[in-house]
mmCIF file of C-alpha atoms in Angstrom:
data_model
loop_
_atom_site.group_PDB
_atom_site.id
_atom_site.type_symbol
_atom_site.label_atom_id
_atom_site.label_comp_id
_atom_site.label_asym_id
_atom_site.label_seq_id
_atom_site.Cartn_x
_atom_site.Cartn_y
_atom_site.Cartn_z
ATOM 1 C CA UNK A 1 46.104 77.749 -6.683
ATOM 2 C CA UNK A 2 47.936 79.835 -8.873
ATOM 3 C CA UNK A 3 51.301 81.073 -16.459
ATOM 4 C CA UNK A 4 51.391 77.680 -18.176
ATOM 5 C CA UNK A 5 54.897 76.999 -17.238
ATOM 6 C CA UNK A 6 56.821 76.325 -20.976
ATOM 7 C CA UNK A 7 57.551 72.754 -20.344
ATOM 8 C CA UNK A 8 61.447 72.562 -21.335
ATOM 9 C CA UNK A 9 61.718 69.020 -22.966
ATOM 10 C CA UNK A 10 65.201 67.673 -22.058
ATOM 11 C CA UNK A 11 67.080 65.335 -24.191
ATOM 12 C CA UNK A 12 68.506 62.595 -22.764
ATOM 13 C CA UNK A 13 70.015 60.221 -25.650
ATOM 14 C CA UNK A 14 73.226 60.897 -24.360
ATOM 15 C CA UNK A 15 71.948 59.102 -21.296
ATOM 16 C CA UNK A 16 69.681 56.522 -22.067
ATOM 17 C CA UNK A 17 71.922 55.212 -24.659
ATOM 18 C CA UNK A 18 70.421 56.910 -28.092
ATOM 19 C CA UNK A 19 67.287 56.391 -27.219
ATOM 20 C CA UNK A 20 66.428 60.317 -28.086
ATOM 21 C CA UNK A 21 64.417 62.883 -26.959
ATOM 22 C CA UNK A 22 61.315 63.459 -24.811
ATOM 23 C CA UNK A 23 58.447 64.597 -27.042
ATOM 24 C CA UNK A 24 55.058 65.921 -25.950
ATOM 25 C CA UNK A 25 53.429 63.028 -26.577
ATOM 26 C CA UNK A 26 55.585 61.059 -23.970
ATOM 27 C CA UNK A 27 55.486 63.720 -21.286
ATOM 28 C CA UNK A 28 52.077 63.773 -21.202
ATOM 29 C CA UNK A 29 51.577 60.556 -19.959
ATOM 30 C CA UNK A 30 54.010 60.912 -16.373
ATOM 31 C CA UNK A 31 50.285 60.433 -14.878
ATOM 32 C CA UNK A 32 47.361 58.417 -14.836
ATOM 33 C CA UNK A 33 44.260 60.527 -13.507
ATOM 34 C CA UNK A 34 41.354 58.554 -11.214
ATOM 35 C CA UNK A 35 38.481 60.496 -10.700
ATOM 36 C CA UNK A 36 37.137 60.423 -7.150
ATOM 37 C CA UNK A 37 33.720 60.743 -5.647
ATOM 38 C CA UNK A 38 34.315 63.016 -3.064
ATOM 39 C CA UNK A 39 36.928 65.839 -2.444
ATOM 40 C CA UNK A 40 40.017 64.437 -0.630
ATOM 41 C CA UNK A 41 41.584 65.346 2.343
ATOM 42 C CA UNK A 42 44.861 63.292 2.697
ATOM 43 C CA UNK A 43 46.565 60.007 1.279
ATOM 44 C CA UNK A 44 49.108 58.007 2.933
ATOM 45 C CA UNK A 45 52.011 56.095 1.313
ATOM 46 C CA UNK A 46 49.500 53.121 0.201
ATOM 47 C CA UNK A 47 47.173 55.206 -1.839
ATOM 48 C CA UNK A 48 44.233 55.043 0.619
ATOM 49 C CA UNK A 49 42.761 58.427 0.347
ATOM 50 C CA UNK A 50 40.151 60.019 2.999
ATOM 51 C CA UNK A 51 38.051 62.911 2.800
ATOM 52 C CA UNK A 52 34.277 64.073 3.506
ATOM 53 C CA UNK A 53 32.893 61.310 5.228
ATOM 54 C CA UNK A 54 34.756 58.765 2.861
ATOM 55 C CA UNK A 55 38.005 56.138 2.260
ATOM 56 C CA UNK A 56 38.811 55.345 -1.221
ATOM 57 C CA UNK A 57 41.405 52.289 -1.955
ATOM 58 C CA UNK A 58 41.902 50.789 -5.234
ATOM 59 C CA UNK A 59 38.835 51.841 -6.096
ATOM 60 C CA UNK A 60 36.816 51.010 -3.659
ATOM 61 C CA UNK A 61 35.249 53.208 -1.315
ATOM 62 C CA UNK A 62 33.942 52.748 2.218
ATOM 63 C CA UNK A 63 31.087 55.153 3.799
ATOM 64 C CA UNK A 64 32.563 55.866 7.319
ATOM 65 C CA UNK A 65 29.080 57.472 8.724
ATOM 66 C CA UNK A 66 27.490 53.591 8.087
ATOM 67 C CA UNK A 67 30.345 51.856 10.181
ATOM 68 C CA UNK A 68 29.907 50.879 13.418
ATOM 69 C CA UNK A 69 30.767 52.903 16.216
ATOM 70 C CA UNK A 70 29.667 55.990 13.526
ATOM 71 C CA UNK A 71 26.789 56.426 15.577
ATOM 72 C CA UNK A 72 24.825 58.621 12.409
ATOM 73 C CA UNK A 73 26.927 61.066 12.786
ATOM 74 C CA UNK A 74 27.868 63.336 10.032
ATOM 75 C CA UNK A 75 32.153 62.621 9.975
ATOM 76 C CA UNK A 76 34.796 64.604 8.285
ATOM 77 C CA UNK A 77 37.924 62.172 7.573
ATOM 78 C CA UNK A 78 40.827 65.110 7.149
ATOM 79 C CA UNK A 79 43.921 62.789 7.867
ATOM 80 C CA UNK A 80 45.195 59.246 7.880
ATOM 81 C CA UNK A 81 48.573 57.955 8.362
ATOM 82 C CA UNK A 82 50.411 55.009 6.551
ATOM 83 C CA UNK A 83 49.109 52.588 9.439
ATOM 84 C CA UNK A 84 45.835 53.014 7.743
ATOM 85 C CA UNK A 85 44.313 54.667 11.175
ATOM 86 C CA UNK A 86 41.590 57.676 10.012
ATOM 87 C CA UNK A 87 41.328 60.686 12.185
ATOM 88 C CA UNK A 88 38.611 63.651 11.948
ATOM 89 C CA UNK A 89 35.950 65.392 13.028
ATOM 90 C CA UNK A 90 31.942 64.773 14.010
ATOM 91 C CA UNK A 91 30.171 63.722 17.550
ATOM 92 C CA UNK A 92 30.330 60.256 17.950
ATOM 93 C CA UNK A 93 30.098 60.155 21.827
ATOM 94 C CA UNK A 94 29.426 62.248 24.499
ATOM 95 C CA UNK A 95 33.358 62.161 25.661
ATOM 96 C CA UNK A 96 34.842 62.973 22.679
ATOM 97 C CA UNK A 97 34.105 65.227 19.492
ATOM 98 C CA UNK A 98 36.333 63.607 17.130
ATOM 99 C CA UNK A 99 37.187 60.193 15.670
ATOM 100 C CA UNK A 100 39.819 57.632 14.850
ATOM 101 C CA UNK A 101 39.049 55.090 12.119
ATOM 102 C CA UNK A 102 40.492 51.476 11.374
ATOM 103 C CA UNK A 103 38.252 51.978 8.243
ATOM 104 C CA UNK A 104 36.102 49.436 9.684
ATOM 105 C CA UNK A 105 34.844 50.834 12.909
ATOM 106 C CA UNK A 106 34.990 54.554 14.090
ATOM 107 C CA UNK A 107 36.128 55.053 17.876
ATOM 108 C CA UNK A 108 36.313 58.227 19.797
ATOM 109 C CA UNK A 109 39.588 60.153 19.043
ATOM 110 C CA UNK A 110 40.228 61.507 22.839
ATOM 111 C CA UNK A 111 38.758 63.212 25.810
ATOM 112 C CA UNK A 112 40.629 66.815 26.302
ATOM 113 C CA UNK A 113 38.376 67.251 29.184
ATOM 114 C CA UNK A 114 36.905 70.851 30.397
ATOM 115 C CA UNK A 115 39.528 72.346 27.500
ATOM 116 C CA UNK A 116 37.395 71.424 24.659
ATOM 117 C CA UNK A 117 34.239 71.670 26.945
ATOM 118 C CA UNK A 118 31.594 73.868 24.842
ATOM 119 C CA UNK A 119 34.268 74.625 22.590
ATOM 120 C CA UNK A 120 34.800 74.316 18.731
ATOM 121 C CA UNK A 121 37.790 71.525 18.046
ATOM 122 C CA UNK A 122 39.282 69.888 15.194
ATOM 123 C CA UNK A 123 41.514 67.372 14.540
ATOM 124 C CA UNK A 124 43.572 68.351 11.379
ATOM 125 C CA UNK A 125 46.540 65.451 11.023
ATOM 126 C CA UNK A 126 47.932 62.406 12.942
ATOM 127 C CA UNK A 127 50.914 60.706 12.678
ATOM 128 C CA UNK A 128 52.634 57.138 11.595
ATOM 129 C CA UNK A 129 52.472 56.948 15.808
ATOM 130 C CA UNK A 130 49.001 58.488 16.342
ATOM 131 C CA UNK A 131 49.702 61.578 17.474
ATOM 132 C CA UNK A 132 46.842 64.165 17.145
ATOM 133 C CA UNK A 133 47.215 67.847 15.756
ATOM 134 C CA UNK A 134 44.028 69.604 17.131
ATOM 135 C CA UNK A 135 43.324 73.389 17.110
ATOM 136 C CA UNK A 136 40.525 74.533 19.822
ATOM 137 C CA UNK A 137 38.686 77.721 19.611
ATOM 138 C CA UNK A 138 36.570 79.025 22.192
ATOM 139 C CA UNK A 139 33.567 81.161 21.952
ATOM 140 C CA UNK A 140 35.682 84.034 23.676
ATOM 141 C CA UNK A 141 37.597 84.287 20.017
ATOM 142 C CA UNK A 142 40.755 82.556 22.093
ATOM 143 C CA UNK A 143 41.857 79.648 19.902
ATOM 144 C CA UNK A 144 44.996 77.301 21.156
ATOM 145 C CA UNK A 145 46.522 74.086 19.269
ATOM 146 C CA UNK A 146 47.285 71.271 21.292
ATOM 147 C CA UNK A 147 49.142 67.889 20.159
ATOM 148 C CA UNK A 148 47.761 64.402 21.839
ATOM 149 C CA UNK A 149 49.798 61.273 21.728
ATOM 150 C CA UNK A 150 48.109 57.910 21.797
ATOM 151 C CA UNK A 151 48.972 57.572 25.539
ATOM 152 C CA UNK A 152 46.509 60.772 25.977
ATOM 153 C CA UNK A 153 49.937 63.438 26.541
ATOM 154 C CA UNK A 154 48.356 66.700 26.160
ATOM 155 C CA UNK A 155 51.182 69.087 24.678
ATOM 156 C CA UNK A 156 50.652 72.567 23.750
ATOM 157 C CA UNK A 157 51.387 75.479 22.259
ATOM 158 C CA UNK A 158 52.944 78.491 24.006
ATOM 159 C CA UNK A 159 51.680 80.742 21.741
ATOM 160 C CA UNK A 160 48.205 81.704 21.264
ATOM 161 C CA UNK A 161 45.910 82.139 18.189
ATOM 162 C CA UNK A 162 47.451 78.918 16.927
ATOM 163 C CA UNK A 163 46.285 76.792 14.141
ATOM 164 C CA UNK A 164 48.239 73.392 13.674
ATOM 165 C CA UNK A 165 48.123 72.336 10.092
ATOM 166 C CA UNK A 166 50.493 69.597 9.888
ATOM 167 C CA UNK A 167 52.269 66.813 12.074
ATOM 168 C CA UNK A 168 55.281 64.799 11.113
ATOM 169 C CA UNK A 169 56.539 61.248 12.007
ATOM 170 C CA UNK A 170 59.075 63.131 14.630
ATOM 171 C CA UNK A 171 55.945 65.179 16.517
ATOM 172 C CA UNK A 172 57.016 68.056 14.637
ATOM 173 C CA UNK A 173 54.990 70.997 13.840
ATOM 174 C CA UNK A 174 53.832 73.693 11.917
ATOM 175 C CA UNK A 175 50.797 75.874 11.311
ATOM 176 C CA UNK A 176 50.122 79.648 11.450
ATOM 177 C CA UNK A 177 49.164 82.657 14.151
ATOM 178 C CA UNK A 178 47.655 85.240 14.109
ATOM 179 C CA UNK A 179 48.269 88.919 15.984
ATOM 180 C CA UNK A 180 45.563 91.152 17.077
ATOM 181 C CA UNK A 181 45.742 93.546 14.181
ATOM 182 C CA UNK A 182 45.157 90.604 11.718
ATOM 183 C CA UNK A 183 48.417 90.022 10.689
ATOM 184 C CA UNK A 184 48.832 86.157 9.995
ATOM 185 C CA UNK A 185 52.222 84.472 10.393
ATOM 186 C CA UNK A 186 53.714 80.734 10.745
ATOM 187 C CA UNK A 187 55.317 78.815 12.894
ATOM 188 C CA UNK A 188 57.200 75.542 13.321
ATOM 189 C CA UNK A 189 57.496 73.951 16.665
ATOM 190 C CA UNK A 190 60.171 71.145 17.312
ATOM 191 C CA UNK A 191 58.929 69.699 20.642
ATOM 192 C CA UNK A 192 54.687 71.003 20.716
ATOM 193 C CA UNK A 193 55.689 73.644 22.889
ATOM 194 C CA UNK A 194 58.111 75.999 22.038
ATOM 195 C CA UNK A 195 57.342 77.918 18.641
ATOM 196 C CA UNK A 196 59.426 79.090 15.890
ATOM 197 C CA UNK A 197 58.362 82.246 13.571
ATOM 198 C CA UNK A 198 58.736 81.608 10.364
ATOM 199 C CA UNK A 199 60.616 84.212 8.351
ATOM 200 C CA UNK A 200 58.691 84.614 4.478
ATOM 201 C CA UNK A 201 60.754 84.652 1.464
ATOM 202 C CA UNK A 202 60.733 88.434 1.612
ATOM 203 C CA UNK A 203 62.773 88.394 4.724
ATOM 204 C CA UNK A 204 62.559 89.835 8.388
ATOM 205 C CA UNK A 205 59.286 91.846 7.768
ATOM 206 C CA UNK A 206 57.936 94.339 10.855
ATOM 207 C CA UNK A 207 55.559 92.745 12.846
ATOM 208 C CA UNK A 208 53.710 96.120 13.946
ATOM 209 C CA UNK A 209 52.786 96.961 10.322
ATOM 210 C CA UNK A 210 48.723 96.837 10.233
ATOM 211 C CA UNK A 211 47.562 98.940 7.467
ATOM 212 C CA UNK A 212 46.355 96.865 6.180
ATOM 213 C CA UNK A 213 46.127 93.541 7.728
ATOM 214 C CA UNK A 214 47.814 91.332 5.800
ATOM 215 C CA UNK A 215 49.200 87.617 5.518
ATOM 216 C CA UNK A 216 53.014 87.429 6.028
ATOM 217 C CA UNK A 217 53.339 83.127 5.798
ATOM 218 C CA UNK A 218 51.131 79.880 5.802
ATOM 219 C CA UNK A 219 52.848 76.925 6.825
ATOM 220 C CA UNK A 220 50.819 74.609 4.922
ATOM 221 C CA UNK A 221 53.092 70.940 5.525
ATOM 222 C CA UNK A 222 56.220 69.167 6.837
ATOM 223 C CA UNK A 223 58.278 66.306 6.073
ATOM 224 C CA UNK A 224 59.695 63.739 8.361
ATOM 225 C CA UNK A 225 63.145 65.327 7.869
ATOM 226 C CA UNK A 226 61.721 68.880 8.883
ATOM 227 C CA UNK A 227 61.575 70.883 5.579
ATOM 228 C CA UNK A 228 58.416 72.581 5.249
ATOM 229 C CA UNK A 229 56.231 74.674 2.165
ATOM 230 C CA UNK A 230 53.438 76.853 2.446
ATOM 231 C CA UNK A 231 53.326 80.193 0.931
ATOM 232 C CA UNK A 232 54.940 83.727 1.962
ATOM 233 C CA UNK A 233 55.362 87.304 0.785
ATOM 234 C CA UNK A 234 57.382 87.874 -1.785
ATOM 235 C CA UNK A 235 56.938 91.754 -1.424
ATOM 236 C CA UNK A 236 59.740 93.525 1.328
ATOM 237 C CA UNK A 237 57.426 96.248 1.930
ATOM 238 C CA UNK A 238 55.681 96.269 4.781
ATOM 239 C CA UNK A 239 52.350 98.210 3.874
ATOM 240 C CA UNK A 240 51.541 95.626 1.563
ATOM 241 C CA UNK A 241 48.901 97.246 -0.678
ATOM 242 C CA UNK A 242 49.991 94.736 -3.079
ATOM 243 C CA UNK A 243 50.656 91.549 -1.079
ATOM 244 C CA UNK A 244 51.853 88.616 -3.754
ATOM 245 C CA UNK A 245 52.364 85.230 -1.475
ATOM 246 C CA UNK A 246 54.607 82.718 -3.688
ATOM 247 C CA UNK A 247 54.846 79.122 -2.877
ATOM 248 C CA UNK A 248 57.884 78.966 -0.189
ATOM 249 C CA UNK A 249 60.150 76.085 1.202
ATOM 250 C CA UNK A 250 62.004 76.431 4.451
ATOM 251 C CA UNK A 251 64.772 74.018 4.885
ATOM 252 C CA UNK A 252 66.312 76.027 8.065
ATOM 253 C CA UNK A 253 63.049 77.629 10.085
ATOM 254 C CA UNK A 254 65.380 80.042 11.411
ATOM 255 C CA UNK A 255 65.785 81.752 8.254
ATOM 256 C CA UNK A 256 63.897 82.860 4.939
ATOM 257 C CA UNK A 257 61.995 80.820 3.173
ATOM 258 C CA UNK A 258 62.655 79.965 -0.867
ATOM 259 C CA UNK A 259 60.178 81.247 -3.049
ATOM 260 C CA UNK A 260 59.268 78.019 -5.742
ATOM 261 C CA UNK A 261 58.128 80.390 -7.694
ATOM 262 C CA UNK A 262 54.819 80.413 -10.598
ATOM 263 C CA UNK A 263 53.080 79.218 -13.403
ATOM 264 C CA UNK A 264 53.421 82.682 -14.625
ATOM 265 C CA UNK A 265 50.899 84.566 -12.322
ATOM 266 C CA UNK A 266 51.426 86.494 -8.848
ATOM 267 C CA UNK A 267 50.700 84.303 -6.627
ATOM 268 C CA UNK A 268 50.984 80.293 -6.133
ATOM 269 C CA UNK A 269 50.681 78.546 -2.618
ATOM 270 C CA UNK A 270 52.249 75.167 -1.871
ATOM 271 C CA UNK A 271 49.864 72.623 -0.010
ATOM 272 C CA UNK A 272 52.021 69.279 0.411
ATOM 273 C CA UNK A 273 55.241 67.764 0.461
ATOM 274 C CA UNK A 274 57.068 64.437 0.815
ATOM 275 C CA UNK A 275 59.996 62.806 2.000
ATOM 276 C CA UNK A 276 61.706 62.593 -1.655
ATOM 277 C CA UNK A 277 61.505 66.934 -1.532
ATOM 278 C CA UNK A 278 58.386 66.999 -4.124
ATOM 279 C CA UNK A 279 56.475 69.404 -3.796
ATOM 280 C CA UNK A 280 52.700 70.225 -4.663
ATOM 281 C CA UNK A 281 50.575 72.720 -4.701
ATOM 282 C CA UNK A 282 48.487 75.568 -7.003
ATOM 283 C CA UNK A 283 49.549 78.542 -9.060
ATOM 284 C CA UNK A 284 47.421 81.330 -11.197
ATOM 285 C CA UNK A 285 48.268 81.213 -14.635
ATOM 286 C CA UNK A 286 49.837 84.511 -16.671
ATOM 287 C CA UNK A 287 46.589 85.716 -16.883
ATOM 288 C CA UNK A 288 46.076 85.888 -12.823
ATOM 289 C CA UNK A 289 42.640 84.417 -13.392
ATOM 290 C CA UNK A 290 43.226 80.338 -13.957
ATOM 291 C CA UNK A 291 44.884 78.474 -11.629
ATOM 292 C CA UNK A 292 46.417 74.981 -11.928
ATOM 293 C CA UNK A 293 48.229 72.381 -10.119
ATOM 294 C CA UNK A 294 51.983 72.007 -10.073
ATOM 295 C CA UNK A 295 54.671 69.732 -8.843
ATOM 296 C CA UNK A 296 57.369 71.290 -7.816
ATOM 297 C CA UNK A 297 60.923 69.116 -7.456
ATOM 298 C CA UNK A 298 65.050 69.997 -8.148
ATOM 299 C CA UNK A 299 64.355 73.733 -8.410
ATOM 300 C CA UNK A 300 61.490 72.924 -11.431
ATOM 301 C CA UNK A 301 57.823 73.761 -11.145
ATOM 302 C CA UNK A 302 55.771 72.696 -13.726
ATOM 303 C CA UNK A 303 52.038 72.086 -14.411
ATOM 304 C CA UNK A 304 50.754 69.048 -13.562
ATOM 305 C CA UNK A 305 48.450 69.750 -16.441
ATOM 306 C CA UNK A 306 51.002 69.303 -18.947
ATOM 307 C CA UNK A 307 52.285 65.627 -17.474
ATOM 308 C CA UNK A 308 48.217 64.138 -18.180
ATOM 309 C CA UNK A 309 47.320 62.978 -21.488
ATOM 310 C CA UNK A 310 44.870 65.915 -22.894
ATOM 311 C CA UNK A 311 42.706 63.500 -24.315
ATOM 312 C CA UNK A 312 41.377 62.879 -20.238
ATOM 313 C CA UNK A 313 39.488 65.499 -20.400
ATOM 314 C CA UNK A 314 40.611 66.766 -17.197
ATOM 315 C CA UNK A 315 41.833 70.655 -15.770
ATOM 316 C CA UNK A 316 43.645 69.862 -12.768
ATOM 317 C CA UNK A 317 42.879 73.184 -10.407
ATOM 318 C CA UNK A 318 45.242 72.200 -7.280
ATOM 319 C CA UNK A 319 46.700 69.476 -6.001
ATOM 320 C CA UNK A 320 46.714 68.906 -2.224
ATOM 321 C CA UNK A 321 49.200 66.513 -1.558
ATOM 322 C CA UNK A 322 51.881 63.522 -2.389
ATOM 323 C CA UNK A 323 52.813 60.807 -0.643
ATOM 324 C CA UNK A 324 56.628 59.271 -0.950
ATOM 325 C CA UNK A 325 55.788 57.265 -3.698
ATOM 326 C CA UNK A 326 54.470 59.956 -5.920
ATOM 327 C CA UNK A 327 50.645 59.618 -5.653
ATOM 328 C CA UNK A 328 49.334 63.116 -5.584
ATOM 329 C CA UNK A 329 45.698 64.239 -4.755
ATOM 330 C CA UNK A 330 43.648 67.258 -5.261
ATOM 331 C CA UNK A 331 40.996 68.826 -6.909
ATOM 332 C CA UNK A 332 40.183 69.541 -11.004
ATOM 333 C CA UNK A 333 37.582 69.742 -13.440
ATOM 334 C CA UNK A 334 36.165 67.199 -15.791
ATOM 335 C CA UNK A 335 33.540 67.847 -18.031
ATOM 336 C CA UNK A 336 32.626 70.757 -16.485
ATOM 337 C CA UNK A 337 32.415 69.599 -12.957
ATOM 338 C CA UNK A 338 34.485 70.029 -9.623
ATOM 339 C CA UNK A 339 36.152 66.447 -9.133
ATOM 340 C CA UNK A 340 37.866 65.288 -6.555
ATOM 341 C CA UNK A 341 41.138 63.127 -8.052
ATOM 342 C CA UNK A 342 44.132 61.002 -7.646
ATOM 343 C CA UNK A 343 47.022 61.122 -9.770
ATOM 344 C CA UNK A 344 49.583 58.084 -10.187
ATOM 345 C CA UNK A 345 52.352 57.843 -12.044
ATOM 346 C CA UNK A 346 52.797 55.892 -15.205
ATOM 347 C CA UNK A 347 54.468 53.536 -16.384
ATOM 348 C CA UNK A 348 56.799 52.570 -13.399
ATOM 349 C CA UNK A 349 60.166 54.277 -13.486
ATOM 350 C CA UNK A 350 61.928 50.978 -14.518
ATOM 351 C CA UNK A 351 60.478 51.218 -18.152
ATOM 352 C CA UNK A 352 62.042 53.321 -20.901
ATOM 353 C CA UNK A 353 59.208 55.754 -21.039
ATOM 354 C CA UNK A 354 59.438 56.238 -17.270
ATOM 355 C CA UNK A 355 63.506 56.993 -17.825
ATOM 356 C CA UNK A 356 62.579 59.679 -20.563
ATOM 357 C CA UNK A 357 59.788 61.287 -19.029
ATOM 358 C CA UNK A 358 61.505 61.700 -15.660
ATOM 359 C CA UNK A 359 64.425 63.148 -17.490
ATOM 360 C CA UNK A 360 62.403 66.306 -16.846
ATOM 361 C CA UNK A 361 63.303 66.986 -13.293
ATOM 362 C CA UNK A 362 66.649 64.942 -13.991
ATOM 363 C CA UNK A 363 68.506 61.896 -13.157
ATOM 364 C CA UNK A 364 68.230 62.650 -9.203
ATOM 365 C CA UNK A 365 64.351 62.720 -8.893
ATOM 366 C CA UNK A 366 64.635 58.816 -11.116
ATOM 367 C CA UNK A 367 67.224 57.431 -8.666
ATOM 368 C CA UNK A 368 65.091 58.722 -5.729
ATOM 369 C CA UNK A 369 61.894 57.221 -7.210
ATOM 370 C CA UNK A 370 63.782 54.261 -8.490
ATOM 371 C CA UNK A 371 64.674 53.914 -4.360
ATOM 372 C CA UNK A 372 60.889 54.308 -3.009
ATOM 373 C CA UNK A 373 59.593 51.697 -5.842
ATOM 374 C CA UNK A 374 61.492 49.141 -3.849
#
């Protein structure tokens, strides 16, 4: 969500053996750009891709309200892991009111009992294990996020006004809170219990400031090695008439977050990282009124924009997330119209167009992409 970056071209003769510079022509084509049906959710580290009531591979897509099991039901896909197992939300028996997927039949997720009884839940990630990240909100206004492992271990929360958003390989988690004069914050629990305030890029801010009510963080994702990106303020004051939120990384939850910066606007928000530390997400341009879609990696954030050939005809808006071998997903515009998208990279890093075009975010992000390729 969120100035056209000036791409800085880097020259890497020297390196590539006088091979010469990157010029436009070659950085534009870092990605290949699939259009997609539907708007997408997640994507695990085989390029299957979920989201609406869909699962895209290679391709192909698969209607998960006509499987078996679906029971007509109206299904929201909003996760899947790299087992290929599909979790979201949508009646398909009286016990449960969400579902797992094998992407051939559709199962009830779990049974949470009288705690989601005539309550509002959703099922927002899973895990490489199938662990479930589900917030519940009641029609008191309470809400409460509760993790459920595939043995049916309920874990939750000890704080309330939760809202899981994201679930690692290591049951880690984090998400945001709210306080009762509106104030939004986020928080990163190590063990489903015990939560951890996360501190925006601003610093320690007061938590009784409520004129007016204002968003302080949004843990957005996590890793598998803990480091997590969302967006925070980037503004120490704590009246916050002007409230910019900046995309934010927190290696260390016990202290401030790293702004990632923008495409030259106020605000940008970051929506998905993986294990390699890339980062995606959305920024407003210099004018504050057109967002695109960055990638964010070795203290670089650039517009994803500017890595497409322009002749696709697409204006990537945000991208939502990338998996550890540098697929990413999100959302754009071509001709005109909101598409859903997935973008891979091309060529492979092994070819000499690959070596120059990566020389953008330097001979650390090849080697690490040179490592997941095999």
């Amino acid at each position: 969500m969120f100035s056209r970056a000036k791409i800085l071209v880097t020259t890497v003769g020297t390196i590539a053996g006088g091979l010469g510079s990157v010029t436009p022509v070659d950085a534009a084509s870092l990605y290949e750009i699939t259009g997609l049906s539907f708007l997408p959710s997640d994507i695990n580290d085989s390029a299957q891709v979920v989201g609406e009531n869909y699962l895209w591979k290679d391709g192909n897509v698969t209607n998960l309200n006509a499987l078996p099991g679906a029971n007509n039901s109206n299904l929201s896909a909003t996760a899947i892991n790299n087992k290929g197992a599909i979790a979201g939300n949508g009646v398909v028996s009286e016990e449960g009111k969400g579902f797992i997927s094998n992407g051939s039949t559709v199962s009830p997720a779990y049974d949470c009992g009288e705690r989601c009884l005539n309550n509002f839940t959703v099922i927002q990630d899973i895990n490489d294990s199938g662990t479930l990240a589900i917030y519940i909100s009641s029609s008191y206004g309470s809400s409460e996020s509760i993790t459920v492992d595939s043995n049916g271990t309920i874990k939750q929360l000890n704080q309330e006004r939760t809202n899981i958003n994201s679930i690692n390989n290591q049951a880690q988690v984090v998400g945001t809170f709210s306080y009762r004069g509106g104030q939004t914050d986020s928080f990163f629990s190590d063990n489903g219990v015990q939560v951890t305030t996360l501190i925006p890029a601003a610093g320690q801010l007061d938590p009784s400031a409520t004129a007016p009510p204002y968003d302080r963080s949004n843990a957005k994702d996590l890793d598998d090695n803990g480091n997590i990106v969302g967006s925070s303020s980037v503004n120490p004051s704590s009246t916050f008439e002007n409230n910019p939120q900046e995309a934010t990384l927190w290696e260390d939850p016990t202290k401030p977050g790293v702004s990632l910066g923008t495409l030259g606007g106020e605000n940008s928000e970051a929506l998905g990282i993986n294990n390699l530390m890339q980062v995606v997400g959305s920024s407003f341009l210099g004018d504050d009124s057109t967002q695109h879609a960055f990638l964010w990696e070795n203290d670089q954030i650039v517009d994803l924009n500017t890595l497409i050939a322009p002749e696709a005809g697409w204006e990537l808006t945000s991208a939502f997330e990338i998996n550890n071998t540098g697929d990413i997903i999100g959302v754009g515009t071509y001709n005109g119209e909101q598409r859903g998208f997935i973008a891979k990279a091309v060529p492979e890093p092994s070819s000499v167009l690959g070596v120059l075009g990566l020389g953008l975010f330097g001979l650390g992000g090849l080697l690490k992409r040179q490592q997941s390729f095999r």
